[in-house]
Short mmCIF file of C-alpha atoms in Angstrom, two decimals:
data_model
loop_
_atom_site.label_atom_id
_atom_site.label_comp_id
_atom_site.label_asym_id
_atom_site.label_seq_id
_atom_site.Cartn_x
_atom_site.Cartn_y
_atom_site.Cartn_z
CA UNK A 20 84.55 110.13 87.98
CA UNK A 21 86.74 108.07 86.10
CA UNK A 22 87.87 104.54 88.30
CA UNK A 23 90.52 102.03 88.03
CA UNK A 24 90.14 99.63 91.09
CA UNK A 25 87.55 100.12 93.47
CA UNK A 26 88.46 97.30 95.74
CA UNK A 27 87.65 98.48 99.17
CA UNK A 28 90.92 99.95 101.39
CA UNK A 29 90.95 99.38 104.87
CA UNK A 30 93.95 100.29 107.73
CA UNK A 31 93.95 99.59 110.93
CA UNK A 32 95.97 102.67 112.62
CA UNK A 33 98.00 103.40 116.28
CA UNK A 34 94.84 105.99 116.66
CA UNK A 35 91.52 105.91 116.94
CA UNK A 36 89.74 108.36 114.42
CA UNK A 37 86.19 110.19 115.27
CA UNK A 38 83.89 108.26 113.98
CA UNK A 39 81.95 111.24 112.26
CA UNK A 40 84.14 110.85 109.51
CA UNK A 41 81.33 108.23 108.64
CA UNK A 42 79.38 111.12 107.92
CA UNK A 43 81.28 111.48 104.00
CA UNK A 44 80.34 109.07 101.63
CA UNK A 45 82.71 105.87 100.93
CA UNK A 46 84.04 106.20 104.49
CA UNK A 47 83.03 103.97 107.74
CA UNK A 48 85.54 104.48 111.02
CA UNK A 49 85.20 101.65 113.62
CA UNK A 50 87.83 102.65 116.28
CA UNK A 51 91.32 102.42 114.87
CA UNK A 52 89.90 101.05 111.36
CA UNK A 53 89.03 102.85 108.49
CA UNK A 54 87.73 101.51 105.70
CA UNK A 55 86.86 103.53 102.04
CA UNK A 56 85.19 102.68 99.59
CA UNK A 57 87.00 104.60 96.36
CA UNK A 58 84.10 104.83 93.98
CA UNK A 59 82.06 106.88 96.69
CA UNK A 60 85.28 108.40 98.41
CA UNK A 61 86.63 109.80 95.62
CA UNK A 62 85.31 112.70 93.14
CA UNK A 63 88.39 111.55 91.08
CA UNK A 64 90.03 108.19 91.43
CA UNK A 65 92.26 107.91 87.98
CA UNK A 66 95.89 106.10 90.44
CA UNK A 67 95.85 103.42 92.78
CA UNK A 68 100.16 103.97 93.00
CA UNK A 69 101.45 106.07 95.46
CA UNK A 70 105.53 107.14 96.30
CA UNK A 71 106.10 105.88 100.12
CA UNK A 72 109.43 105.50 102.18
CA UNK A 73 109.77 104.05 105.53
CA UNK A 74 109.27 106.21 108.35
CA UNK A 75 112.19 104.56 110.42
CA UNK A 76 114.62 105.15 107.54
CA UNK A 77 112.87 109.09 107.51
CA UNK A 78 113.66 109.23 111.03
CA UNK A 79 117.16 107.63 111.39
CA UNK A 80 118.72 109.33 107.88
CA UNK A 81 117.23 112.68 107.19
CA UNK A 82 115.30 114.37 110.16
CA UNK A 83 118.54 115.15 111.77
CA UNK A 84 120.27 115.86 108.78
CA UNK A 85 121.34 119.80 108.47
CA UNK A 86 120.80 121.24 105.20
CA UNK A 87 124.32 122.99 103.82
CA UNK A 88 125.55 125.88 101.58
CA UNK A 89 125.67 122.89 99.25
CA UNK A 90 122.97 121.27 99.64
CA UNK A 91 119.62 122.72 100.62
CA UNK A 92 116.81 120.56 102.62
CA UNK A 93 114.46 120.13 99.59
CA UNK A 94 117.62 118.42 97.67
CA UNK A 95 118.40 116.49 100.89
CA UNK A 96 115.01 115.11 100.90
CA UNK A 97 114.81 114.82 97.08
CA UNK A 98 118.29 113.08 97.16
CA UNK A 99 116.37 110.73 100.12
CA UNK A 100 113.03 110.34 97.79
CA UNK A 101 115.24 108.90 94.80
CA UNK A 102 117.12 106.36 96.96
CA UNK A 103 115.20 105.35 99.33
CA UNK A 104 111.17 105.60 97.69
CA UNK A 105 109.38 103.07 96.08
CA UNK A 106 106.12 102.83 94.35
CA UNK A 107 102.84 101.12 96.27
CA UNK A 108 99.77 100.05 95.01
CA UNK A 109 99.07 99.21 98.71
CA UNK A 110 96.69 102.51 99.80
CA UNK A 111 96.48 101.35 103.10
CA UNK A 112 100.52 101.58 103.15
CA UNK A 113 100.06 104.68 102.07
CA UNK A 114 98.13 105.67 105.13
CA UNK A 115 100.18 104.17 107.79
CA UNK A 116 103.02 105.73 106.45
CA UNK A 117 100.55 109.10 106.76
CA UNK A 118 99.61 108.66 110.21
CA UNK A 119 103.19 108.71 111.35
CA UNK A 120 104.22 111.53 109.23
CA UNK A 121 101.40 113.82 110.93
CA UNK A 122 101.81 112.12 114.03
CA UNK A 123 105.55 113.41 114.13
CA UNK A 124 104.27 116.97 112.62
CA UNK A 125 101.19 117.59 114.48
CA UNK A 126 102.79 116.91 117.82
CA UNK A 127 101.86 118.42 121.21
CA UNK A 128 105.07 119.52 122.33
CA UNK A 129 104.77 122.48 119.71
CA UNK A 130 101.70 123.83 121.05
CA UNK A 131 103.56 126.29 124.00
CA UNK A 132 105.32 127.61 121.41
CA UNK A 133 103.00 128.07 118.03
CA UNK A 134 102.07 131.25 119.43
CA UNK A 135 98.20 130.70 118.82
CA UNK A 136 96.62 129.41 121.97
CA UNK A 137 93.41 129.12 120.92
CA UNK A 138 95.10 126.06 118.79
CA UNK A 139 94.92 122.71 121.37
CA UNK A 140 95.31 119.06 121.56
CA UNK A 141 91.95 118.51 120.22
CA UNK A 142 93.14 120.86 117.22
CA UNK A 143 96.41 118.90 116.28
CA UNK A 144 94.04 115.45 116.66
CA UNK A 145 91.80 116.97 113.92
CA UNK A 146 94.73 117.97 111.89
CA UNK A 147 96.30 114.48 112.21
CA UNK A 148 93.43 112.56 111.09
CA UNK A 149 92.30 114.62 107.86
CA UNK A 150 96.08 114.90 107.03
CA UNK A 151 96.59 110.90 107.27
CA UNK A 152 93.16 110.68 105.02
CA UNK A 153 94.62 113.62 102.71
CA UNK A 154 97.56 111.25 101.59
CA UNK A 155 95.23 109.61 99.44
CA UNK A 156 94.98 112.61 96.98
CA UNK A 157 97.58 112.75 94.13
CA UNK A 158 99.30 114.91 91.65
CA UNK A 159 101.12 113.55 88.58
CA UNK A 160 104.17 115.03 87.00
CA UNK A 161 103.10 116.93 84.60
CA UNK A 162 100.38 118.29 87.53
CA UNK A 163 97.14 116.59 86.53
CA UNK A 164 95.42 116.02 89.89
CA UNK A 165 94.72 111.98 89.40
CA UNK A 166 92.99 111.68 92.68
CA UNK A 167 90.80 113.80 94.90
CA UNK A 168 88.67 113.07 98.14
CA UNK A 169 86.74 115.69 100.21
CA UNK A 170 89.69 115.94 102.45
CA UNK A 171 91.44 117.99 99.77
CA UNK A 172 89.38 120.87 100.78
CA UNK A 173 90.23 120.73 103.70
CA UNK A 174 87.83 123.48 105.75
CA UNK A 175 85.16 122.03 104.63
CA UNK A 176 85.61 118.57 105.41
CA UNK A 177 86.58 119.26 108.77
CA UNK A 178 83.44 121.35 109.16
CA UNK A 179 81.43 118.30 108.05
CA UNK A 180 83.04 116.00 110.36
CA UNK A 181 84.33 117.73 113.78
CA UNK A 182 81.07 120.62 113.21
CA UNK A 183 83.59 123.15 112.80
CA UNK A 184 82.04 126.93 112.51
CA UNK A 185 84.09 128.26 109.63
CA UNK A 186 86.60 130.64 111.28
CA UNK A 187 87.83 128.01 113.14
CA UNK A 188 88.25 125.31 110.36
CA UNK A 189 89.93 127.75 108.42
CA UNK A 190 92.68 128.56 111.98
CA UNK A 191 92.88 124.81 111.12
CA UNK A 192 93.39 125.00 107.40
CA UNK A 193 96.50 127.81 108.21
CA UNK A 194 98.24 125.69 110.76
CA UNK A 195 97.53 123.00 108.08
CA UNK A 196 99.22 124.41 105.49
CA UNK A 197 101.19 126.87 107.02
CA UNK A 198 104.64 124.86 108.18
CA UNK A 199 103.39 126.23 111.73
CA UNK A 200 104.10 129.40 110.54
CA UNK A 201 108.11 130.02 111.14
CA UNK A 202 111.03 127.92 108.99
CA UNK A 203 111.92 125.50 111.59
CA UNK A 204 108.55 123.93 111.05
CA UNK A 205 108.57 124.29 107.15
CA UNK A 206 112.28 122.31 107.26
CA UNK A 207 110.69 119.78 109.48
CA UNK A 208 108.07 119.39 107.08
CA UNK A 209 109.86 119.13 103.89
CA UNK A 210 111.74 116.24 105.49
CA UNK A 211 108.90 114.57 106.98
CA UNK A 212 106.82 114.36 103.63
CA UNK A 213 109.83 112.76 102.07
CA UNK A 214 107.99 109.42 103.34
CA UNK A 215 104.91 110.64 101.59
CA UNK A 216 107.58 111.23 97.97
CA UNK A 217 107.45 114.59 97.70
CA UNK A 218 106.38 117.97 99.55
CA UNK A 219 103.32 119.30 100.69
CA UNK A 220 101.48 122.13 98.59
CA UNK A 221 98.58 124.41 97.80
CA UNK A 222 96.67 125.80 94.86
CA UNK A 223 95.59 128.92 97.67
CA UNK A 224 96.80 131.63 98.83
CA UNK A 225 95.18 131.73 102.34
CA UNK A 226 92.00 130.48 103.84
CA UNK A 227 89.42 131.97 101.84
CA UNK A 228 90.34 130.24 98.87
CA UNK A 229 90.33 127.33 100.31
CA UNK A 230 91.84 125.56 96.95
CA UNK A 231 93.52 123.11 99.37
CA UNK A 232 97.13 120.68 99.39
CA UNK A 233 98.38 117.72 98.43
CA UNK A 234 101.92 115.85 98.69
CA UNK A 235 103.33 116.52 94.87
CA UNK A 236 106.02 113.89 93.56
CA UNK A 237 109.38 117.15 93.07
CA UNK A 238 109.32 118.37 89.42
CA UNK A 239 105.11 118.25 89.33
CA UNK A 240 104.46 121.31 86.59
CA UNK A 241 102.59 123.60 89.09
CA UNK A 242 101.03 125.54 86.58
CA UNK A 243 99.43 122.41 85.43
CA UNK A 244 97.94 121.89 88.86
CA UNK A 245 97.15 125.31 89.09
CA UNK A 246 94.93 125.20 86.22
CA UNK A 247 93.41 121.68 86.56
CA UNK A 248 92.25 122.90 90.55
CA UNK A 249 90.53 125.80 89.19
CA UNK A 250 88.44 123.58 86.64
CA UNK A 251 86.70 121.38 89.25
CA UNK A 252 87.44 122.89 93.20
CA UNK A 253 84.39 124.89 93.05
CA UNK A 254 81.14 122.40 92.72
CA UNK A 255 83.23 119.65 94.92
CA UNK A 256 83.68 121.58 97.77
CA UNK A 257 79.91 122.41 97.36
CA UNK A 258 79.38 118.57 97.82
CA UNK A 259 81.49 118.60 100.50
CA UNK A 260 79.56 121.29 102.87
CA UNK A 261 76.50 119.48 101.52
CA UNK A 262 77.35 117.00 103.93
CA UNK A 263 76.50 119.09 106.82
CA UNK A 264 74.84 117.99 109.79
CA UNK A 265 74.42 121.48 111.27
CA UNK A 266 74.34 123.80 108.22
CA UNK A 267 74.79 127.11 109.90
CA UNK A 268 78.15 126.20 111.65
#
């Protein structure tokens, strides 16, 4: 793993996370604050700058913005990114800024209508907090993946920490990375992650590939990312599962 400042990060967030997320190395949860430790959090650790914008500003000047036959909602919220972003050495920034986007996303008052009722509050808490920790992970522009933790694969970290059997971490890993499944949730998402710089995406196809997401900067060379996921995804998520307290869930 190749490290460029392994000073400790620590947040204090509006919600208290499980404290089995303790149970990966280079993270310790006491209540609302989490503190990581990059050189054991991270397989790969190469930035500590990340592209933030303030979630009031999100709120008050693009989530109610309509997209136009002009102007589309991924150039609304790259028009947004380039005025309003700036760069942040400041990680636990970073996840603040997180925990609000996937507060908004991840809400409850979607749940009547998702369609999947076996999907409940518990569900969108589990999705909140391994999205918040999943703003960490970053892809440069020309789509080398700079930084990785276990919460890019995101099945099975969630079976490490919540003891997820694996057809339900992968439900998970679909509503996860499936913009709830219909457009009105993919706009609300593409606006949303403008506070993150950039939009959500995935290296798989569907759960069984499990090659997981991260919030690229617009203009990232996917192919790049493509291939530089396939080089490594395999023996990390190994590591991850290895962290299993029950193995056979």
């Amino acid at each position: 793993m190749t490290t460029i400042d392994t000073t400790a990060i620590t947040v204090e967030l509006p919600e208290a996370f499980d404290p089995r997320w303790s149970r990966l190395p280079g993270i310790q949860v006491d209540g609302r604050r989490i503190t990581i430790d990059p050189a054991k959090y991270f397989f790969r650790f190469e930035s500590n700058t990340w592209l933030v914008a303030d979630w009031e500003l999100v709120k008050s000047q693009l989530l109610n913005v309509d997209e136009t036959t002009e102007s589309a909602v991924e150039q609304l919220a790259l028009d947004f990114i380039k005025q309003h972003s700036e760069s942040t050495s400041d990680a636990a920034r970073v996840l603040a800024t997180a925990y609000e986007v996937y507060a908004y996303l991840f809400r409850e008052e979607h749940l009547a209508g998702l369609g999947l009722p076996q999907i409940t509050a518990d569900h969108l808490r589990m999705l909140r907090e391994a999205a918040t920790l999943m703003a960490l992970n970053k892809v440069e522009l020309d789509g080398h993946i700079s930084n990785v933790g276990p919460c890019w694969f995101f099945p099975a970290a969630t079976s490490v920490v919540f003891d997820l059997d694996d057809e339900t971490g992968g439900m998970l890993d679909e509503v996860y990375h499936g913009g709830w499944f219909n457009e009105h949730r993919r706009i609300e998402s593409i606006k949303a992650h403008a506070a993150l710089g950039g939009r959500l995406v995935h290296g798989c196809q569907s759960v069984p590939d499990q090659s997981g997401g991260v919030v690229a900067p617009y203009g990232a060379s996917m192919a790049n990312f493509r291939d530089d996921l396939a080089a490594f995804k395999a023996s990390w998520i190994e590591q991850v599962y290895a962290h299993r307290v029950n193995p056979a869930a």
